[in-house]
Tab-separated table of C-alpha atoms in Angstrom:
chain	number	residue	atom	x	y	z
A	7	UNK	CA	-23.078	-6.895	16.234
A	8	UNK	CA	-20.476	-8.017	18.759
A	9	UNK	CA	-20.479	-10.715	21.438
A	10	UNK	CA	-21.123	-9.889	25.071
A	11	UNK	CA	-18.250	-8.374	26.988
A	12	UNK	CA	-16.007	-5.349	26.399
A	13	UNK	CA	-16.448	-3.848	22.948
A	14	UNK	CA	-13.412	-4.525	20.730
A	15	UNK	CA	-11.244	-1.757	19.391
A	16	UNK	CA	-12.181	-0.989	15.781
A	17	UNK	CA	-9.680	0.403	13.317
A	18	UNK	CA	-10.246	1.142	9.646
A	19	UNK	CA	-7.879	-0.011	6.901
A	20	UNK	CA	-8.468	1.325	3.384
A	21	UNK	CA	-6.895	0.392	0.037
A	22	UNK	CA	-7.920	1.237	-3.519
A	23	UNK	CA	-7.367	-0.371	-6.916
A	24	UNK	CA	-5.723	1.705	-9.614
A	25	UNK	CA	-3.116	4.450	-9.581
A	26	UNK	CA	-2.503	4.061	-5.831
A	27	UNK	CA	-1.924	0.304	-5.983
A	28	UNK	CA	1.222	-0.688	-7.898
A	29	UNK	CA	1.237	-4.479	-8.411
A	30	UNK	CA	-1.884	-4.736	-6.187
A	31	UNK	CA	0.305	-4.580	-3.068
A	32	UNK	CA	-2.133	-2.482	-1.032
A	33	UNK	CA	-5.438	-4.098	-2.010
A	34	UNK	CA	-3.921	-7.556	-1.495
A	35	UNK	CA	-3.526	-6.665	2.186
A	36	UNK	CA	-7.325	-6.400	2.443
A	37	UNK	CA	-7.796	-9.609	0.462
A	38	UNK	CA	-5.333	-11.366	2.773
A	39	UNK	CA	-7.267	-10.246	5.849
A	40	UNK	CA	-10.663	-11.157	4.391
A	41	UNK	CA	-9.454	-14.629	3.421
A	42	UNK	CA	-7.814	-15.419	6.788
A	43	UNK	CA	-10.326	-14.037	9.309
A	44	UNK	CA	-14.110	-14.173	9.774
A	45	UNK	CA	-15.425	-11.332	7.608
A	46	UNK	CA	-18.843	-9.867	6.890
A	47	UNK	CA	-19.804	-7.274	4.270
A	48	UNK	CA	-21.287	-4.382	6.223
A	49	UNK	CA	-21.590	-1.592	3.667
A	50	UNK	CA	-21.111	-0.367	0.121
A	51	UNK	CA	-20.645	2.938	-1.628
A	52	UNK	CA	-22.993	2.985	-4.614
A	53	UNK	CA	-21.410	3.118	-8.018
A	54	UNK	CA	-23.536	5.883	-9.587
A	55	UNK	CA	-21.818	9.241	-9.780
A	56	UNK	CA	-18.368	8.010	-8.777
A	57	UNK	CA	-17.085	5.928	-11.703
A	58	UNK	CA	-16.353	6.400	-15.387
A	59	UNK	CA	-17.328	3.025	-16.815
A	60	UNK	CA	-14.947	3.470	-19.755
A	61	UNK	CA	-12.118	3.540	-17.201
A	62	UNK	CA	-13.465	1.183	-14.503
A	63	UNK	CA	-15.475	-1.160	-16.688
A	64	UNK	CA	-18.269	-3.413	-15.411
A	65	UNK	CA	-17.550	-7.147	-15.583
A	66	UNK	CA	-19.943	-9.716	-17.042
A	67	UNK	CA	-19.943	-13.203	-15.555
A	68	UNK	CA	-22.146	-16.292	-15.382
A	69	UNK	CA	-23.471	-17.463	-12.007
A	70	UNK	CA	-25.356	-20.797	-12.093
A	71	UNK	CA	-26.113	-20.257	-15.758
A	72	UNK	CA	-27.459	-16.729	-15.344
A	73	UNK	CA	-25.739	-13.614	-16.634
A	74	UNK	CA	-24.625	-11.142	-13.998
A	75	UNK	CA	-23.056	-7.733	-14.442
A	76	UNK	CA	-20.733	-6.684	-11.635
A	77	UNK	CA	-20.448	-2.924	-11.361
A	78	UNK	CA	-17.487	-1.103	-9.823
A	79	UNK	CA	-18.202	-0.375	-6.184
A	80	UNK	CA	-16.535	-0.012	-2.822
A	81	UNK	CA	-17.152	-2.702	-0.215
A	82	UNK	CA	-16.665	-2.460	3.541
A	83	UNK	CA	-15.918	-5.563	5.602
A	84	UNK	CA	-16.115	-6.080	9.333
A	85	UNK	CA	-13.137	-8.382	9.940
A	86	UNK	CA	-13.010	-10.106	13.318
A	87	UNK	CA	-9.313	-10.282	14.159
A	88	UNK	CA	-9.778	-11.178	17.837
A	89	UNK	CA	-12.123	-10.560	20.752
A	90	UNK	CA	-10.345	-7.254	21.299
A	91	UNK	CA	-9.732	-6.080	17.713
A	92	UNK	CA	-11.919	-5.662	14.634
A	93	UNK	CA	-10.921	-4.107	11.325
A	94	UNK	CA	-13.357	-2.134	9.196
A	95	UNK	CA	-11.749	-2.744	5.793
A	96	UNK	CA	-12.494	-0.553	2.788
A	97	UNK	CA	-11.751	-2.021	-0.651
A	98	UNK	CA	-12.685	-0.727	-4.077
A	99	UNK	CA	-11.523	1.032	-7.239
A	100	UNK	CA	-10.339	4.604	-6.903
A	101	UNK	CA	-13.365	6.720	-7.866
A	102	UNK	CA	-13.212	8.902	-10.966
A	103	UNK	CA	-15.556	11.598	-9.670
A	104	UNK	CA	-16.887	13.106	-6.470
A	105	UNK	CA	-13.874	12.424	-4.274
A	106	UNK	CA	-14.933	14.691	-1.403
A	107	UNK	CA	-18.435	13.206	-1.161
A	108	UNK	CA	-16.940	9.723	-1.521
A	109	UNK	CA	-14.665	10.416	1.449
A	110	UNK	CA	-17.575	11.826	3.454
A	111	UNK	CA	-19.510	8.597	2.830
A	112	UNK	CA	-16.494	6.566	3.944
A	113	UNK	CA	-16.105	8.581	7.146
A	114	UNK	CA	-19.814	8.342	7.967
A	115	UNK	CA	-19.427	4.577	8.131
A	116	UNK	CA	-16.255	4.963	10.186
A	117	UNK	CA	-18.192	7.106	12.659
A	118	UNK	CA	-21.036	4.575	12.745
A	119	UNK	CA	-18.577	1.825	13.698
A	120	UNK	CA	-16.803	4.104	16.186
A	121	UNK	CA	-13.461	3.648	14.474
A	122	UNK	CA	-10.546	4.802	16.612
A	123	UNK	CA	-7.843	5.070	13.925
A	124	UNK	CA	-7.784	5.096	10.109
A	125	UNK	CA	-4.952	3.470	8.143
A	126	UNK	CA	-4.629	4.049	4.412
A	127	UNK	CA	-2.380	1.834	2.303
A	128	UNK	CA	-0.740	2.539	-1.034
A	129	UNK	CA	1.965	1.321	-3.403
A	130	UNK	CA	3.948	3.127	-6.077
A	131	UNK	CA	6.513	2.228	-8.733
A	132	UNK	CA	10.050	3.479	-8.127
A	133	UNK	CA	13.697	2.815	-8.959
A	134	UNK	CA	14.500	0.496	-6.074
A	135	UNK	CA	16.278	-2.894	-6.032
A	136	UNK	CA	14.366	-6.113	-5.384
A	137	UNK	CA	17.382	-7.429	-3.459
A	138	UNK	CA	16.863	-5.006	-0.578
A	139	UNK	CA	13.886	-4.258	1.692
A	140	UNK	CA	11.422	-2.207	-0.323
A	141	UNK	CA	11.244	1.487	0.672
A	142	UNK	CA	8.398	2.408	3.023
A	143	UNK	CA	6.900	5.782	3.883
A	144	UNK	CA	4.785	6.214	7.014
A	145	UNK	CA	2.895	9.421	7.795
A	146	UNK	CA	1.076	9.799	11.112
A	147	UNK	CA	-1.431	12.586	11.743
A	148	UNK	CA	-3.659	13.392	14.689
A	149	UNK	CA	-3.243	12.123	18.259
A	150	UNK	CA	-0.801	14.915	18.982
A	151	UNK	CA	1.467	13.900	16.102
A	152	UNK	CA	3.543	16.735	14.692
A	153	UNK	CA	4.848	15.321	11.452
A	154	UNK	CA	5.155	17.549	8.428
A	155	UNK	CA	4.127	16.158	5.050
A	156	UNK	CA	7.107	16.734	2.777
A	157	UNK	CA	5.646	15.260	-0.428
A	158	UNK	CA	4.507	17.685	-3.130
A	159	UNK	CA	2.929	16.379	-6.310
A	160	UNK	CA	-0.022	14.419	-7.689
A	161	UNK	CA	-2.090	12.546	-5.127
A	162	UNK	CA	-4.722	9.819	-5.087
A	163	UNK	CA	-7.823	9.043	-3.076
A	164	UNK	CA	-5.853	7.715	-0.035
A	165	UNK	CA	-4.303	11.164	0.472
A	166	UNK	CA	-7.696	12.876	0.167
A	167	UNK	CA	-9.252	10.401	2.617
A	168	UNK	CA	-6.356	11.031	5.038
A	169	UNK	CA	-6.887	14.793	4.849
A	170	UNK	CA	-10.677	14.513	5.230
A	171	UNK	CA	-10.303	12.134	8.179
A	172	UNK	CA	-7.811	14.444	9.868
A	173	UNK	CA	-10.221	17.376	9.480
A	174	UNK	CA	-12.970	15.255	11.066
A	175	UNK	CA	-10.766	14.529	14.075
A	176	UNK	CA	-9.685	10.975	13.269
A	177	UNK	CA	-6.161	9.795	13.990
A	178	UNK	CA	-4.688	8.608	10.708
A	179	UNK	CA	-1.655	6.712	9.491
A	180	UNK	CA	-0.633	6.438	5.846
A	181	UNK	CA	1.636	3.539	4.810
A	182	UNK	CA	3.116	3.389	1.306
A	183	UNK	CA	5.534	0.895	-0.197
A	184	UNK	CA	7.650	1.372	-3.320
A	185	UNK	CA	8.086	-1.531	-5.749
A	186	UNK	CA	10.691	-1.969	-8.524
A	187	UNK	CA	9.537	-0.286	-11.695
A	188	UNK	CA	11.819	-2.442	-13.847
A	189	UNK	CA	9.843	-5.606	-12.995
A	190	UNK	CA	6.632	-4.360	-14.584
A	191	UNK	CA	3.079	-5.049	-13.460
A	192	UNK	CA	3.382	-8.554	-12.011
A	193	UNK	CA	2.086	-9.115	-8.495
A	194	UNK	CA	4.566	-8.182	-5.773
A	195	UNK	CA	3.923	-10.225	-2.610
A	196	UNK	CA	7.042	-8.664	-1.061
A	197	UNK	CA	5.289	-5.293	-1.091
A	198	UNK	CA	2.128	-6.758	0.440
A	199	UNK	CA	4.206	-8.551	3.078
A	200	UNK	CA	6.014	-5.358	4.114
A	201	UNK	CA	2.754	-3.392	4.283
A	202	UNK	CA	1.276	-6.041	6.568
A	203	UNK	CA	4.390	-6.208	8.734
A	204	UNK	CA	4.356	-2.423	9.087
A	205	UNK	CA	0.652	-2.468	9.918
A	206	UNK	CA	1.438	-5.081	12.575
A	207	UNK	CA	3.986	-2.732	14.121
A	208	UNK	CA	1.605	0.213	14.026
A	209	UNK	CA	-1.301	-1.588	15.694
A	210	UNK	CA	0.911	-3.729	17.955
A	211	UNK	CA	-0.768	-6.935	16.816
A	212	UNK	CA	0.522	-9.934	14.884
A	213	UNK	CA	-1.785	-10.356	11.892
A	214	UNK	CA	-1.766	-13.679	10.053
A	215	UNK	CA	0.692	-13.394	7.144
A	216	UNK	CA	-0.345	-16.754	5.681
A	217	UNK	CA	1.956	-17.846	2.871
A	218	UNK	CA	3.074	-14.301	2.023
A	219	UNK	CA	6.673	-14.919	3.247
A	220	UNK	CA	6.972	-17.932	0.905
A	221	UNK	CA	5.455	-16.026	-2.027
A	222	UNK	CA	7.782	-13.077	-1.355
A	223	UNK	CA	10.800	-15.386	-1.412
A	224	UNK	CA	9.652	-16.853	-4.744
A	225	UNK	CA	9.152	-13.330	-6.112
A	226	UNK	CA	12.718	-12.357	-5.191
A	227	UNK	CA	14.082	-15.546	-6.765
A	228	UNK	CA	12.235	-14.922	-10.041
A	229	UNK	CA	13.375	-11.301	-10.110
A	230	UNK	CA	17.008	-12.339	-9.545
A	231	UNK	CA	16.789	-14.887	-12.353
A	232	UNK	CA	15.399	-12.222	-14.666
A	233	UNK	CA	18.222	-9.792	-13.898
A	234	UNK	CA	20.931	-12.471	-14.233
A	235	UNK	CA	19.775	-13.139	-17.785
A	236	UNK	CA	19.899	-9.458	-18.738
A	237	UNK	CA	23.362	-7.840	-18.345
A	238	UNK	CA	22.045	-4.278	-18.737
A	239	UNK	CA	19.350	-4.839	-16.158
A	240	UNK	CA	21.817	-6.556	-13.841
A	241	UNK	CA	24.121	-3.526	-14.026
A	242	UNK	CA	21.174	-1.189	-13.389
A	243	UNK	CA	20.138	-3.182	-10.317
A	244	UNK	CA	23.703	-3.136	-8.967
A	245	UNK	CA	23.678	0.669	-9.203
A	246	UNK	CA	20.366	0.772	-7.327
A	247	UNK	CA	21.832	-1.522	-4.672
A	248	UNK	CA	24.835	0.751	-4.210
A	249	UNK	CA	22.631	3.839	-3.948
A	250	UNK	CA	20.356	2.063	-1.439
A	251	UNK	CA	23.308	0.953	0.702
A	252	UNK	CA	24.801	4.462	0.668
A	253	UNK	CA	21.499	5.968	1.779
A	254	UNK	CA	21.181	3.432	4.579
A	255	UNK	CA	24.708	4.177	5.777
A	256	UNK	CA	23.969	7.900	5.686
A	257	UNK	CA	20.867	7.378	7.816
A	258	UNK	CA	22.805	5.275	10.310
A	259	UNK	CA	25.591	7.847	10.566
A	260	UNK	CA	23.120	10.710	10.963
A	261	UNK	CA	21.265	8.820	13.685
A	262	UNK	CA	24.410	7.974	15.622
A	263	UNK	CA	26.109	11.340	15.267
A	264	UNK	CA	29.211	9.524	14.057
A	265	UNK	CA	32.193	11.556	12.792
A	266	UNK	CA	32.409	9.229	9.751
A	267	UNK	CA	30.459	11.675	7.587
A	268	UNK	CA	33.588	12.657	5.655
A	269	UNK	CA	34.252	9.029	4.790
A	270	UNK	CA	30.704	8.713	3.466
A	271	UNK	CA	31.133	11.871	1.386
A	272	UNK	CA	34.355	10.477	-0.105
A	273	UNK	CA	32.634	7.225	-1.007
A	274	UNK	CA	29.759	9.136	-2.613
A	275	UNK	CA	32.184	11.259	-4.653
A	276	UNK	CA	33.998	8.119	-5.789
A	277	UNK	CA	30.716	6.521	-6.806
A	278	UNK	CA	29.737	9.605	-8.833
A	279	UNK	CA	33.137	9.667	-10.585
A	280	UNK	CA	32.751	6.040	-11.608
A	281	UNK	CA	29.082	6.383	-12.574
A	282	UNK	CA	28.714	6.102	-16.377
A	283	UNK	CA	27.346	9.285	-17.901
A	284	UNK	CA	25.876	9.420	-21.385
A	285	UNK	CA	27.982	11.448	-23.782
A	286	UNK	CA	26.266	14.330	-25.473
């Protein structure tokens, strides 16, 4: 499978269409990697038993004049990043059924490829401003990591795969980005860019970002134009900006142990006094 010489490190990166993939930010990371590096399909998870076809519908298309039906399925790619690094990429719709068996199938392939670390990617909608770096959450498990999982609530297949991988002894890292809910379901290259940049930091390797920085800049420009033409939305975004900046200042103060906490509290109280509340 690999050229002569030392065997490359193999990591697994997984992303899933659907509930876990706001604006396709996570799955576009896999598509970016597949399109920019030599890639080979090395495995699939069969469709039967995992998908509700009224939710994840098959697609009909014409290939050289012949009808083809493409069924929902998960595809694994061996992506050759360098002589020292390969990525086993998992891409497919979130399954509707059989999540535990689906995860077991995924991990069997990870074991076959001797994967050293599993990274799951996700994206969610949130109230966050497009004019600031998008919020990121990183959870590391295994490898001696002692990081409590504070989130409580509904989860998707990336969380279940993380938990199953951790039980099987894999080191795992979960990376999630939040994207502005007020912009709707358009693609968000800024989210994909930040996921890739964070993945770069985690694996200590500079992956090819392609034209993502340019697309992200265009996305921010379009979003700013949209808000400028909508006074209510512009006001809403300014409130999100203020809240974001306050949170960032609070983090900086907490990290530095600065005595300026009282000043921050005063600013927060002033903001709350000026915040418009709906009258009953």
